Amino acid sequence: MPVLSTLARQNNAFTDLLSNIADVIEFEEYDLDGFDEDYEADKQPVCEPVDLETLSTQEWMENFRFTKVEADKLIVALDIPNRILCDNGASEPAQTALPMLLRRLAYPARYHDIFRSFGWEKSRFSRVTRTLAAYLYRRWAHILYFDPHRLNHKKLAEFAQVVYKKGAALKTVWGFVDGTLRRTARPVRNQRILYNGWKRIHALKFHSVCTPDGIHSHVFGPVEGRRHDETVYRQSNLERILDLYSYSPDGSPLVIYGDPAYGLSSLITPYKGSHLSSDELQFNASMSKVREAVEWSFGEVIRQFAFLDFYKNQKVLLQPVGIFYVVGILLCNAHVILHGSQVSTFFNCSPPTLQEYFHGTAEDAKRAQELGYTVDFTNVVPGVLVTDDDLQDGEQLE
């Protein structure tokens, strides 16, 4: 797939962030709950892992946000290997590893409570969820960044028509860009890197372009919470994407719409000022009505995966906060595909199928990483993924 060569020359903000505030060893020495694992293990009763096949559809939806049938489809669509092998040798089949990750993201819970509910041992659960999240990021982040195969000229023109029919003043807007701050716990070191003086919180910043089918069609981040939206926009190289792909089939330019904070000529934004004409006010009102979609899309991520909104457990020094949020967006897109969303209903625009959205090979993802689309988090989240065919004769998975 085409890759933006200029992006490869940019230093990734999150890589710089990690190098400034975290040593990898801390990632392995601590866990989310802050308790000593050996001490906790001595107190934990023996609990057999729950048989996921016995759970009802309602229990699957409540705990994992997908049904059992949908989870099986996701394993295939997400190209998850047969078994997930962690750096310490622990492994789980894909049919267990994906529900583990979904449960982690679905709602805040202590490891001990998850153990009592599902029988998933604390350290094993933590390692498997981190390893699978890292794999999903590496495998599919290039799709989240931008997918010119799905978002071709014809599809972007269709989106623009849908937005216009809903009352927009322009016929050329196919998506809406906005940034979001994801609050984190206060780090014990280098707090100023994450501190956002406007909101007075420590946070990571992301931005996204949402389309009328309810899908986050371009996601960039995380970067330091102190950065301005305009800085994030420039680091994302989104302007180059628009230059390359944002056209209708007849060659006429299409645009995305953002709030005034961006202040960039390449984006369509509302008129600013206290003395606006009636036409300008009418333009702002019509575009504001349809622009709410991007805020609904960010809200959908948190509604489905509430763990991402529990800032006290978003500890940048101790866990892959950025990966979890990006993977949460990826899984939220899958949820929109299977269940629809407020945005797709509002615009009456059907999302793609799983097969249309999740496409491309692992080689495509690797090439995107080499050319700068994505970042290799292997050193941050150790672990490899294997299939049964990768084992040597007589070798056993734990």
XYZ file of C-alpha atoms in Angstrom:
398
model
C 0.000 0.000 0.000
C 1.238 3.564 -0.578
C 3.173 4.938 2.375
C 4.038 8.518 3.154
C 7.794 8.781 2.878
C 7.968 11.995 4.875
C 6.436 10.259 7.874
C 9.423 7.925 7.990
C 11.690 10.902 8.638
C 9.761 12.058 11.666
C 10.593 10.914 15.174
C 7.639 9.250 16.751
C 6.474 11.333 19.691
C 5.438 8.387 21.780
C 8.808 6.662 21.338
C 10.482 9.827 22.584
C 8.029 9.950 25.450
C 8.823 6.417 26.542
C 12.551 7.022 26.363
C 12.156 10.048 28.616
C 9.890 8.651 31.294
C 10.214 4.882 31.473
C 12.740 2.121 31.710
C 11.473 -1.144 30.281
C 12.456 -2.980 33.444
C 9.743 -1.112 35.345
C 7.168 -2.552 32.989
C 8.028 -6.054 34.197
C 8.643 -5.284 37.874
C 5.194 -3.956 38.668
C 1.580 -4.701 37.805
C -1.553 -2.615 37.561
C -2.781 -3.255 41.071
C 0.487 -2.488 42.795
C 0.485 -5.605 44.990
C 3.262 -8.131 45.451
C 2.448 -11.111 43.219
C 4.018 -13.769 45.459
C 2.146 -12.481 48.493
C -1.132 -12.385 46.587
C -0.564 -15.845 45.087
C -0.237 -17.351 48.557
C -3.645 -15.957 49.499
C -5.504 -16.868 46.305
C -7.727 -19.961 46.481
C -7.518 -22.591 43.782
C -9.873 -21.571 40.980
C -10.283 -23.418 37.711
C -10.571 -21.300 34.534
C -14.177 -20.841 33.504
C -15.420 -22.710 30.449
C -16.261 -19.857 28.083
C -18.478 -22.170 26.038
C -20.924 -22.359 28.953
C -21.492 -18.598 29.185
C -24.738 -17.216 27.830
C -24.923 -14.642 25.050
C -25.854 -11.990 27.597
C -22.829 -12.852 29.742
C -20.580 -12.633 26.705
C -21.931 -9.200 25.803
C -21.653 -7.910 29.367
C -18.121 -9.158 29.941
C -16.558 -9.058 26.479
C -18.772 -6.710 24.392
C -19.124 -9.395 21.706
C -20.975 -12.697 21.492
C -19.112 -16.004 21.323
C -19.895 -16.317 17.610
C -18.654 -12.775 16.980
C -15.465 -13.418 18.958
C -14.726 -16.443 16.792
C -15.216 -14.289 13.691
C -12.897 -11.658 15.147
C -10.127 -14.191 15.721
C -10.179 -14.937 12.000
C -10.613 -11.316 10.892
C -7.850 -10.050 13.200
C -5.495 -12.780 11.991
C -4.745 -13.894 15.556
C -2.409 -16.931 15.659
C -3.557 -20.218 17.160
C -1.707 -19.581 20.397
C -0.318 -16.513 22.114
C 3.118 -17.160 23.627
C 4.453 -14.683 26.163
C 8.089 -13.929 26.898
C 8.087 -16.118 30.026
C 6.708 -19.158 28.160
C 3.097 -18.794 29.282
C 0.623 -19.297 26.449
C -3.079 -19.290 25.756
C -5.124 -20.356 22.734
C -6.588 -17.540 20.691
C -10.101 -18.539 21.841
C -9.063 -17.594 25.399
C -6.553 -14.806 24.770
C -8.997 -12.569 22.893
C -11.689 -12.773 25.618
C -8.951 -11.991 28.160
C -8.085 -8.778 26.335
C -11.729 -7.878 25.781
C -12.477 -8.379 29.479
C -9.518 -6.228 30.454
C -10.732 -3.360 28.313
C -14.467 -3.764 28.908
C -14.571 -2.460 32.459
C -12.135 -1.553 35.261
C -11.467 -4.490 37.563
C -8.684 -5.687 39.821
C -6.746 -8.725 38.677
C -7.881 -10.510 41.827
C -11.542 -9.952 40.965
C -11.015 -11.212 37.416
C -9.291 -14.288 38.845
C -12.244 -15.007 41.109
C -14.697 -14.563 38.225
C -12.871 -16.386 35.445
C -10.014 -18.316 37.053
C -7.390 -16.475 35.023
C -4.227 -16.268 37.115
C -3.116 -12.706 37.691
C 0.363 -12.517 36.149
C -0.616 -14.826 33.278
C -3.663 -12.696 32.484
C -1.545 -9.534 32.515
C 1.134 -10.915 30.214
C -1.291 -12.452 27.733
C -3.361 -9.273 27.405
C -0.283 -7.106 26.909
C 1.227 -9.476 24.370
C -1.969 -9.771 22.333
C -2.545 -6.004 22.429
C 0.985 -5.427 21.121
C 0.406 -7.927 18.329
C -2.883 -6.322 17.267
C -1.210 -2.931 17.214
C 1.666 -4.108 15.050
C -0.639 -6.082 12.764
C -3.344 -3.472 12.155
C -2.056 0.006 13.040
C -1.459 0.741 9.363
C -5.189 0.220 8.754
C -6.000 2.647 11.553
C -3.533 5.214 10.239
C -5.180 5.320 6.802
C -6.424 2.688 4.391
C -6.406 4.027 0.811
C -7.692 0.706 -0.518
C -10.984 0.971 1.366
C -11.072 4.773 1.442
C -10.732 5.184 -2.301
C -11.968 8.174 -4.298
C -15.390 6.637 -4.850
C -15.912 5.866 -1.152
C -14.819 9.353 -0.036
C -17.228 10.915 -2.539
C -20.026 8.734 -1.153
C -19.205 9.906 2.373
C -19.327 13.535 1.223
C -22.772 12.995 -0.274
C -24.026 11.398 2.947
C -22.757 14.325 5.036
C -24.304 16.876 2.675
C -27.689 15.135 2.721
C -27.679 15.387 6.512
C -27.641 19.174 6.317
C -24.003 20.205 5.919
C -23.373 23.469 4.104
C -20.626 21.889 1.995
C -20.819 19.051 -0.513
C -17.160 18.080 -0.162
C -16.721 17.074 3.506
C -16.084 13.332 3.937
C -14.801 13.221 7.531
C -14.327 15.106 10.771
C -11.051 15.515 12.646
C -10.695 16.155 16.347
C -8.273 15.476 19.155
C -8.884 13.843 22.493
C -6.992 13.886 25.775
C -6.871 10.564 27.597
C -6.169 11.290 31.223
C -3.513 9.188 32.952
C -2.332 8.716 36.504
C 0.372 11.170 37.523
C 3.765 9.619 36.731
C 6.361 9.580 39.481
C 9.002 11.072 37.166
C 9.056 13.688 34.402
C 5.497 14.748 35.074
C 5.766 17.878 32.921
C 5.967 15.782 29.739
C 2.400 14.558 30.195
C 0.962 17.622 31.923
C -1.680 19.573 30.019
C -1.859 23.073 31.464
C -5.233 23.871 29.910
C -7.064 20.917 31.455
C -4.657 20.716 34.434
C -4.300 16.964 34.093
C -1.665 14.455 33.021
C -2.680 12.895 29.744
C -1.817 11.412 26.381
C -3.228 13.016 23.255
C -4.654 11.345 20.153
C -6.471 12.622 17.119
C -8.840 10.876 14.779
C -10.730 11.404 11.552
C -14.197 9.891 11.857
C -16.318 9.069 8.835
C -20.138 8.891 8.601
C -20.105 5.089 8.748
C -19.031 5.387 12.403
C -15.463 4.211 11.785
C -12.301 5.903 13.054
C -10.681 6.064 9.624
C -7.469 7.815 10.648
C -5.939 7.560 14.116
C -2.689 9.126 15.256
C -1.083 9.009 18.676
C -0.268 8.936 21.420
C 1.791 12.065 21.859
C 2.549 14.022 24.999
C -0.465 15.608 26.616
C 1.154 19.039 26.605
C 1.064 19.264 22.798
C -1.384 21.504 20.930
C -3.894 20.008 18.492
C -2.158 21.763 15.620
C 1.170 20.171 16.601
C -0.417 16.727 16.668
C -1.918 17.392 13.245
C 1.466 18.297 11.793
C 3.189 15.295 13.370
C 0.526 12.976 11.983
C 1.289 14.048 8.405
C -2.455 14.045 7.756
C -2.051 16.940 5.349
C 0.055 14.719 3.104
C -2.645 12.030 3.206
C -5.216 14.575 2.068
C -2.943 15.747 -0.738
C -2.585 12.177 -1.989
C -6.041 10.703 -1.560
C -8.720 13.298 -0.768
C -10.316 13.555 -4.210
C -13.532 12.465 -5.866
C -13.388 10.174 -8.930
C -13.505 13.195 -11.260
C -10.458 14.725 -9.580
C -12.217 17.480 -7.637
C -10.818 17.968 -4.113
C -12.596 16.717 -1.013
C -11.980 17.977 2.522
C -12.273 17.154 6.198
C -13.764 19.463 8.810
C -12.251 20.398 12.171
C -12.677 22.833 15.023
C -11.025 26.292 15.102
C -8.186 25.038 17.339
C -6.340 23.737 14.302
C -6.125 27.080 12.518
C -4.735 25.508 9.346
C -5.489 26.448 5.764
C -5.664 22.783 4.728
C -8.679 22.178 6.977
C -12.188 23.565 6.767
C -13.045 25.122 10.141
C -15.878 27.296 11.506
C -15.838 31.042 11.078
C -14.383 32.789 14.115
C -15.170 36.142 15.660
C -17.933 37.972 17.457
C -19.258 39.842 14.418
C -20.267 37.145 11.969
C -22.703 37.611 9.123
C -25.937 35.658 8.964
C -24.481 33.432 6.240
C -21.427 32.690 8.368
C -23.578 31.896 11.381
C -25.755 29.610 9.285
C -22.653 27.854 7.942
C -21.300 27.292 11.456
C -24.641 25.962 12.681
C -25.064 23.489 9.829
C -21.520 22.154 10.137
C -21.701 21.959 13.930
C -24.734 19.710 13.634
C -22.883 17.097 11.591
C -19.517 17.574 13.302
C -20.872 16.152 16.549
C -20.258 12.753 14.985
C -16.574 12.775 15.879
C -17.396 13.375 19.543
C -19.897 10.516 19.464
C -17.201 8.284 17.982
C -14.753 9.040 20.790
C -17.557 8.462 23.280
C -18.341 5.091 21.707
C -14.799 3.879 22.434
C -15.142 4.696 26.121
C -18.686 3.377 26.327
C -17.655 -0.031 25.012
C -14.283 -0.197 26.777
C -14.666 1.709 30.028
C -11.274 0.582 31.370
C -9.712 3.160 29.046
C -11.555 5.925 30.906
C -10.401 4.860 34.385
C -7.442 7.203 34.602
C -6.168 5.985 37.980
C -5.151 2.730 36.315
C -3.667 4.366 33.217
C -0.070 4.258 34.484
C 2.314 5.160 31.701
C 5.387 3.879 33.553
C 3.822 0.510 34.285
C 1.684 -0.522 31.317
C 1.216 0.153 27.577
C -1.421 2.858 27.964
C -1.053 4.104 24.400
C -1.306 0.647 22.872
C -4.397 -0.205 24.908
C -6.204 2.917 23.696
C -5.306 2.433 20.030
C -6.290 -1.244 20.217
C -9.494 -0.150 21.953
C -10.279 2.023 18.923
C -9.534 -0.912 16.619
C -11.881 -3.195 18.556
C -14.490 -0.436 18.750
C -14.388 -0.216 14.951
C -15.034 -3.961 14.876
C -17.953 -3.465 17.278
C -19.401 -0.757 15.020
C -19.123 -3.117 12.053
C -21.030 -5.864 13.868
C -23.519 -3.782 15.867
C -23.704 -0.365 14.242
C -23.344 2.901 16.145
C -25.011 6.202 16.874
C -22.973 7.820 14.104
C -23.812 5.296 11.387
C -27.483 5.489 12.381
C -27.466 9.303 12.367
C -26.008 9.463 8.862
C -27.798 6.312 7.656
C -24.446 5.064 6.401
C -23.587 1.381 6.717
C -20.099 0.458 8.000
C -17.896 -1.947 6.037
C -17.866 -5.694 6.648
C -15.149 -7.334 8.714
C -13.587 -8.635 5.510
C -13.622 -5.189 3.894
C -12.105 -3.496 6.929
C -9.506 -6.055 8.053
C -7.557 -6.801 4.914
C -3.925 -7.047 3.915
C -1.165 -9.403 4.999
C 1.358 -9.312 7.815
C 3.919 -8.299 5.188
C 1.860 -5.170 4.478
C 1.968 -4.300 8.166
C 5.716 -4.934 8.341
C 6.362 -2.729 5.334
C 4.234 0.028 6.839
C 6.289 -0.196 10.027
C 9.572 -0.032 8.123
C 8.450 3.069 6.250
C 7.161 4.903 9.287
C 3.429 4.236 9.561
C 3.700 2.441 12.900
C 6.112 2.013 15.781
C 7.724 -1.226 16.917
C 6.733 -1.687 20.561
C 8.453 -5.084 20.882
C 10.956 -3.755 23.413
C 8.149 -2.302 25.513
C 5.857 -5.307 25.467
C 7.979 -8.471 25.255
C 6.444 -11.597 23.798
C 6.057 -13.456 20.551
C 3.169 -15.238 18.934
C 3.378 -18.794 17.673
C 1.246 -21.508 16.152
C 1.419 -25.195 16.946
C 3.458 -25.664 13.761
C 6.232 -23.472 15.170
C 7.055 -25.919 17.979
C 9.961 -28.321 17.823
C 9.404 -32.062 18.249
C 8.464 -32.791 21.839
C 8.220 -29.119 22.795
C 5.215 -28.208 24.928
C 3.480 -24.916 25.492
C 2.788 -24.037 29.082
